[in-house]
Short mmCIF file of C-alpha atoms and ligand atoms in Angstrom, two decimals:
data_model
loop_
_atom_site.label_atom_id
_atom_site.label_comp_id
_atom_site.label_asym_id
_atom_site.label_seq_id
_atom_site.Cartn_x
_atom_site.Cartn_y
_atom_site.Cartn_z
CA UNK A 1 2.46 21.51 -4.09
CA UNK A 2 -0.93 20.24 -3.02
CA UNK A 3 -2.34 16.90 -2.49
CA UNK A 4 -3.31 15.84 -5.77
CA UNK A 5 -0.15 16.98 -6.95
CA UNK A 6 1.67 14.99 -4.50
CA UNK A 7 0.08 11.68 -5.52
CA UNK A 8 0.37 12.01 -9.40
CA UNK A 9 3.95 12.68 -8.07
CA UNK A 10 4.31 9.55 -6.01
CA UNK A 11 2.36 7.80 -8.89
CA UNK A 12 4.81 9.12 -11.77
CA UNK A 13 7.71 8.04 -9.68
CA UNK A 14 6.85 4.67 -8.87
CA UNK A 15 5.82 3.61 -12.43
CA UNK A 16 9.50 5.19 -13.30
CA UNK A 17 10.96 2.55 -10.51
CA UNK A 18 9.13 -0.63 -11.70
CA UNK A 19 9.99 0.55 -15.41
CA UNK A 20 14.09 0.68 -14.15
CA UNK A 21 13.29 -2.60 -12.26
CA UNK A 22 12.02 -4.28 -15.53
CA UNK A 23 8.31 -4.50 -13.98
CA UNK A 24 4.82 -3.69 -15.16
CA UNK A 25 3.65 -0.24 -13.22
CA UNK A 26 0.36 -2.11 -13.59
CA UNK A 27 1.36 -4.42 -11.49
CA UNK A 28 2.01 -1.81 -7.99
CA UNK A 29 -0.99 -0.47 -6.17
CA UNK A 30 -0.56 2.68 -4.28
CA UNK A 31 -2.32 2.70 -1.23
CA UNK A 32 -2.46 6.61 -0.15
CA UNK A 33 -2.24 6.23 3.90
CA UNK A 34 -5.28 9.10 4.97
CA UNK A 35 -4.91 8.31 8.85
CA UNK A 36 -3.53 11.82 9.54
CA UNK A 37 -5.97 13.23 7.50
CA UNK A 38 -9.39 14.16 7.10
CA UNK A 39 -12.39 13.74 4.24
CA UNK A 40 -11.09 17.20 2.20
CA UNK A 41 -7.43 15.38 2.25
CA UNK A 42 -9.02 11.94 0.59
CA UNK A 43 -11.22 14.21 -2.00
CA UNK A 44 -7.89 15.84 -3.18
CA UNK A 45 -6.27 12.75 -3.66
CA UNK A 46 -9.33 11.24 -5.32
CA UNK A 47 -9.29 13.99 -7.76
CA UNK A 48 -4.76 13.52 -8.10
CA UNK A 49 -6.15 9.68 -8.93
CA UNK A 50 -5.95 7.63 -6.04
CA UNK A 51 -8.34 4.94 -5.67
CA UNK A 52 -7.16 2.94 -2.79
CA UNK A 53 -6.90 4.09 0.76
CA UNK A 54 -5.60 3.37 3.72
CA UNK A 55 -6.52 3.48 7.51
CA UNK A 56 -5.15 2.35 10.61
CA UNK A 57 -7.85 2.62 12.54
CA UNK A 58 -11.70 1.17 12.57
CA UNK A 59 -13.71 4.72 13.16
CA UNK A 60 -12.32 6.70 10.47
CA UNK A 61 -12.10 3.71 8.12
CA UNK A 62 -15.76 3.37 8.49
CA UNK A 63 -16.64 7.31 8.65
CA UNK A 64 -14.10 7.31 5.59
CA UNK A 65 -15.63 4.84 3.79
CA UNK A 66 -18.84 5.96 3.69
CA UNK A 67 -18.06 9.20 2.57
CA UNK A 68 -15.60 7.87 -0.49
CA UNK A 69 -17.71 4.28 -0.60
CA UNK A 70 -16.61 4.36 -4.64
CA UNK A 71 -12.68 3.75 -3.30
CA UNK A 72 -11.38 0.94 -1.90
CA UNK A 73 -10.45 0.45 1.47
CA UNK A 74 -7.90 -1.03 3.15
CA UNK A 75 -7.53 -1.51 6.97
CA UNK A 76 -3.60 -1.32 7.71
CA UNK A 77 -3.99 -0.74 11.53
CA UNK A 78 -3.93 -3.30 14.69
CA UNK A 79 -7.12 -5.33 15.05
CA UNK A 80 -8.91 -5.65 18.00
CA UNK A 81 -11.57 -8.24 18.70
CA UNK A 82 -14.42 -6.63 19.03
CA UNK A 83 -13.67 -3.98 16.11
CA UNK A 84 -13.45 -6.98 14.12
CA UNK A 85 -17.37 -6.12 12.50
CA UNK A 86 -16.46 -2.52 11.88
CA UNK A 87 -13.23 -3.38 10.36
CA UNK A 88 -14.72 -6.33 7.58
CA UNK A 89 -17.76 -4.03 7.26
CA UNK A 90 -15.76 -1.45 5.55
CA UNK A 91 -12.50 -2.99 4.63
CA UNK A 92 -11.72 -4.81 0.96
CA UNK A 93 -8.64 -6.10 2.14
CA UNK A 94 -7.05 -6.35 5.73
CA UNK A 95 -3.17 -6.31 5.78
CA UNK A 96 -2.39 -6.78 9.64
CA UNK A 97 -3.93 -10.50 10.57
CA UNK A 98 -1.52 -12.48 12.47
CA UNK A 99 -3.59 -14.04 15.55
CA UNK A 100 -5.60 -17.17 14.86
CA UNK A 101 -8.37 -16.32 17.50
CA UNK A 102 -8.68 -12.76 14.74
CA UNK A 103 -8.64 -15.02 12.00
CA UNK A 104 -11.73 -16.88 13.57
CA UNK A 105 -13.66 -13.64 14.20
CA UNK A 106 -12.96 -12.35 10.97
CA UNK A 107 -14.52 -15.38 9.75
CA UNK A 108 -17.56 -15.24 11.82
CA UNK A 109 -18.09 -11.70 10.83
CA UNK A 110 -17.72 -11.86 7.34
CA UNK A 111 -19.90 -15.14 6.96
CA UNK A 112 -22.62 -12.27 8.42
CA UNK A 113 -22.07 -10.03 6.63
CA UNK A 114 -21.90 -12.43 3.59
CA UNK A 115 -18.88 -11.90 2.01
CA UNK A 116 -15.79 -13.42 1.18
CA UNK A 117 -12.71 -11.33 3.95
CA UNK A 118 -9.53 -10.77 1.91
CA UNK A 119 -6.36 -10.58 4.17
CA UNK A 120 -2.86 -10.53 4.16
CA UNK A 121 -0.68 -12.15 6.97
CA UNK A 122 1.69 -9.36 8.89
CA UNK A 123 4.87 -10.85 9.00
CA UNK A 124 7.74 -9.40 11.38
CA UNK A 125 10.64 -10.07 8.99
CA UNK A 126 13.44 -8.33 10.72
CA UNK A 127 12.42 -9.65 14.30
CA UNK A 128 12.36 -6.32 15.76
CA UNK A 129 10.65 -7.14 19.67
CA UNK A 130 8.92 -3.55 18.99
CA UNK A 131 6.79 -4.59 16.07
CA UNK A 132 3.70 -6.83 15.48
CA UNK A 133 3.37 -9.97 13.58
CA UNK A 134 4.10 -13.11 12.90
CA UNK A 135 7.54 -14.54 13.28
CA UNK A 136 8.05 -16.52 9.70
CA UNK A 137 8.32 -19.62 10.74
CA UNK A 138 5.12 -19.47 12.26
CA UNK A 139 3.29 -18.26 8.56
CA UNK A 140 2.42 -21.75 7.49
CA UNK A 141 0.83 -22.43 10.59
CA UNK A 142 -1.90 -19.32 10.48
CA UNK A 143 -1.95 -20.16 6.50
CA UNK A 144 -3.67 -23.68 7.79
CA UNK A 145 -5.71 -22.52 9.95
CA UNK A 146 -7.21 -19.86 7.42
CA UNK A 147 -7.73 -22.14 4.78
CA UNK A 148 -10.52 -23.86 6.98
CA UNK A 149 -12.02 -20.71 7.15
CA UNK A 150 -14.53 -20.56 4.21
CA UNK A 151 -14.99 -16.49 4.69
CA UNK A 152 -11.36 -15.77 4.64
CA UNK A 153 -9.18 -15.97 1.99
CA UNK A 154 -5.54 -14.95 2.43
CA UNK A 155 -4.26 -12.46 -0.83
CA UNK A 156 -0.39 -12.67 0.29
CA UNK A 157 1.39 -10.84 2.89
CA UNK A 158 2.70 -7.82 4.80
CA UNK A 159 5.37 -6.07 5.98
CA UNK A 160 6.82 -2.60 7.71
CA UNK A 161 10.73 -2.27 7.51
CA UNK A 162 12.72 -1.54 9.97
CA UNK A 163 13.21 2.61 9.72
CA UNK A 164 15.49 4.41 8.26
CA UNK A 165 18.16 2.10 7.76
CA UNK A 166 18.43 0.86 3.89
CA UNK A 167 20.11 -2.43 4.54
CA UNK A 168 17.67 -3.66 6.80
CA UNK A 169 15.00 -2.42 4.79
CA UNK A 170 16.21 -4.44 1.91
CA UNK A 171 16.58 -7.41 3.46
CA UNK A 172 13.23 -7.19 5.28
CA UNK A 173 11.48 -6.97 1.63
CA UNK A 174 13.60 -9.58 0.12
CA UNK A 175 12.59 -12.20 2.89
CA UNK A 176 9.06 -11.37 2.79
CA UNK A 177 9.37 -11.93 -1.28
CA UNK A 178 11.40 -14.88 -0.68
CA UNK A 179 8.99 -16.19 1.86
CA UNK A 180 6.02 -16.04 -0.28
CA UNK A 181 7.32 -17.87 -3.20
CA UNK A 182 8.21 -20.47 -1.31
CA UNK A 183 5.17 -20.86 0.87
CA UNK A 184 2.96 -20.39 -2.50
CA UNK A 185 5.12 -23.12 -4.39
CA UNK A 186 3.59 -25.77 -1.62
CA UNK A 187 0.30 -24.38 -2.00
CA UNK A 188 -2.64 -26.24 -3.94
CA UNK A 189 -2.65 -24.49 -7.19
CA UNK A 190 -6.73 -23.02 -6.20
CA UNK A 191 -4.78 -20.72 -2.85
CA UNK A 192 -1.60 -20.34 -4.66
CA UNK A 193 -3.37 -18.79 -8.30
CA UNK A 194 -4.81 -16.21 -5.01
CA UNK A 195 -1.69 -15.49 -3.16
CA UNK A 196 0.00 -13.23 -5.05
CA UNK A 197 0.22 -9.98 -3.07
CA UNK A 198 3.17 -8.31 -1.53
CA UNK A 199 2.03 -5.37 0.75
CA UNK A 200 5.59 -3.60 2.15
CA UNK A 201 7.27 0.04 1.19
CA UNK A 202 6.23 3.28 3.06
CA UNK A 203 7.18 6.92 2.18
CA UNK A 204 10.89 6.40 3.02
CA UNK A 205 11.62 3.23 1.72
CA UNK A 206 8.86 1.97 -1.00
CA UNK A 207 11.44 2.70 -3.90
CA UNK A 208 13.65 -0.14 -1.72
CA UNK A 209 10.08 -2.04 -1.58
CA UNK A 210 9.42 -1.89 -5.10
CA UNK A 211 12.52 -3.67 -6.13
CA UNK A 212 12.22 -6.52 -4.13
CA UNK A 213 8.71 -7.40 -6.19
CA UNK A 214 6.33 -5.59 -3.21
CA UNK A 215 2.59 -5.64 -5.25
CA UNK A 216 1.22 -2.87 -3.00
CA UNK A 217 3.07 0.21 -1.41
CA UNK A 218 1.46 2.42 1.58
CA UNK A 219 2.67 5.85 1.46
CA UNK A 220 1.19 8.19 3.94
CA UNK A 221 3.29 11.49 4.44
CA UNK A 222 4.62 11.77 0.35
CA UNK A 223 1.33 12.33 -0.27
CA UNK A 224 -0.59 13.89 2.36
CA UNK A 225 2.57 15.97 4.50
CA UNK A 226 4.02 18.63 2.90
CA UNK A 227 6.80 18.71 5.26
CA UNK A 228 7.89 15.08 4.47
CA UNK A 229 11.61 15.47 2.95
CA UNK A 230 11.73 13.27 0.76
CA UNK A 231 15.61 11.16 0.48
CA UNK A 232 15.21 8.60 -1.76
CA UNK A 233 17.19 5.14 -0.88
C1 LIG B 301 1.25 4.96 8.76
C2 LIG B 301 1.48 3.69 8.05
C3 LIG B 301 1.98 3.69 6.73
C4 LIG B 301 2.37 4.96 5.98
O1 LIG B 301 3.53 5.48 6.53
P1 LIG B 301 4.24 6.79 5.87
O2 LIG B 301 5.59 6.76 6.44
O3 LIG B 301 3.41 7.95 6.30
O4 LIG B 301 4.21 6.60 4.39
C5 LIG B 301 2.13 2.47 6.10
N1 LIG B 301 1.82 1.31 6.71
C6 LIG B 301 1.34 1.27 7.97
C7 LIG B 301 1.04 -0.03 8.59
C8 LIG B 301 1.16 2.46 8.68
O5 LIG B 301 0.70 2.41 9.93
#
């Protein structure tokens, strides 16, 4: 099976979960995760439908952007300072922002570039010491500092599971959802009406994800690795 197979696969199967789940398949964005793979991989998947990609890091989210500058592009990777430019140069939305002193570049560079910086906050649910973000009690605070930052405008937030375990991956996905709705109930109606995404669920565990109300999955090797086995949850 090739590429493009592989993502009307992926596609198929997720609009089968959020039938089963009682959702809208309209309402789930795939974002196919090209950071193992090269231009020729993203055309494939282009042509098996995918219109969203994803990169992890700044170079081959701008080299990949230009090429494919009809898709949109998501940046999914660490941030570092001074990539910051590069990164909301090419990016539509930014999933990993969970540093004020990022927030406030971010900012600065997308006031010059004149535009409007969509992010979601990372969020380390299961409080594993080996992963990034924010610890949840500490959400509200980076939520106030972004909304005094007129070039950034938080979508929601983010997620990776802890792997291979179901349980925890469950319960990482049903605090983040759980989180959300109630930081968005004490929002002013204006951020809340905006905060509505739900970015968790990777080739192993998006089915898991999908339950739990996630808005956007990123699924790298089901789509792009035709050696990933794939064992449903
Ligand atoms: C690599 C990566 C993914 C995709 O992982 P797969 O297991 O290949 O689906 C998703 N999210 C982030 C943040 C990643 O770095």
């Amino acid at each position: 099976m090739g590429i493009e197979q592989r993502f009307e696969r992926v596609a198929d199967e997720v609009a089968e979960v959020c039938r089963a789940a009682g959702r809208n398949p309209g309402e789930v964005r795939i974002v196919a995760v090209s950071k193992t793979v090269g231009p020729e991989a993203v055309r494939q998947a282009v042509t098996g439908g995918a219109h969203d990609f994803g990169e992890n890091r700044p170079d081959s989210l701008m080299e990949k952007a230009a090429l494919y500058p009809d898709e949109t592009w998501h940046f999914i990777g660490n941030i570092q300072s001074r990539r910051i430019p590069a990164i909301v140069g090419s990016a539509t939305l930014i999933h990993s922002l969970y540093e004020e002193r990022h927030a406030r570049k971010i900012d600065e560079a997308a006031a010059a570039a004149g535009k409007v910086q969509d992010v979601l906050l990372e969020v380390n649910v299961s409080g594993e010491a080996s992963k990034s973000g924010l610890a949840p009690d500490d959400v509200a605070k980076l939520l106030d500092v972004c909304g005094q930052l007129s070039h950034v405008r938080v979508r929601g937030l983010m997620t990776m599971a802890p792997r291979g375990e179901r349980c925890a991956a469950h319960d990482a996905f049903e605090g983040l959802a759980r989180l959300q709705a109630v930081l968005r109930s004490g929002m002013r109606a204006d951020r809340a009406a905006v905060f509505d995404g739900l970015s968790m669920g990777m080739s192993e565990d998006w089915r898991e994800a999908v339950r739990a109300g996630a808005t956007i999955v990123r699924i790298g090797r089901a789509i792009f690795d035709d050696a990933f086995e794939d064992v449903p949850f």
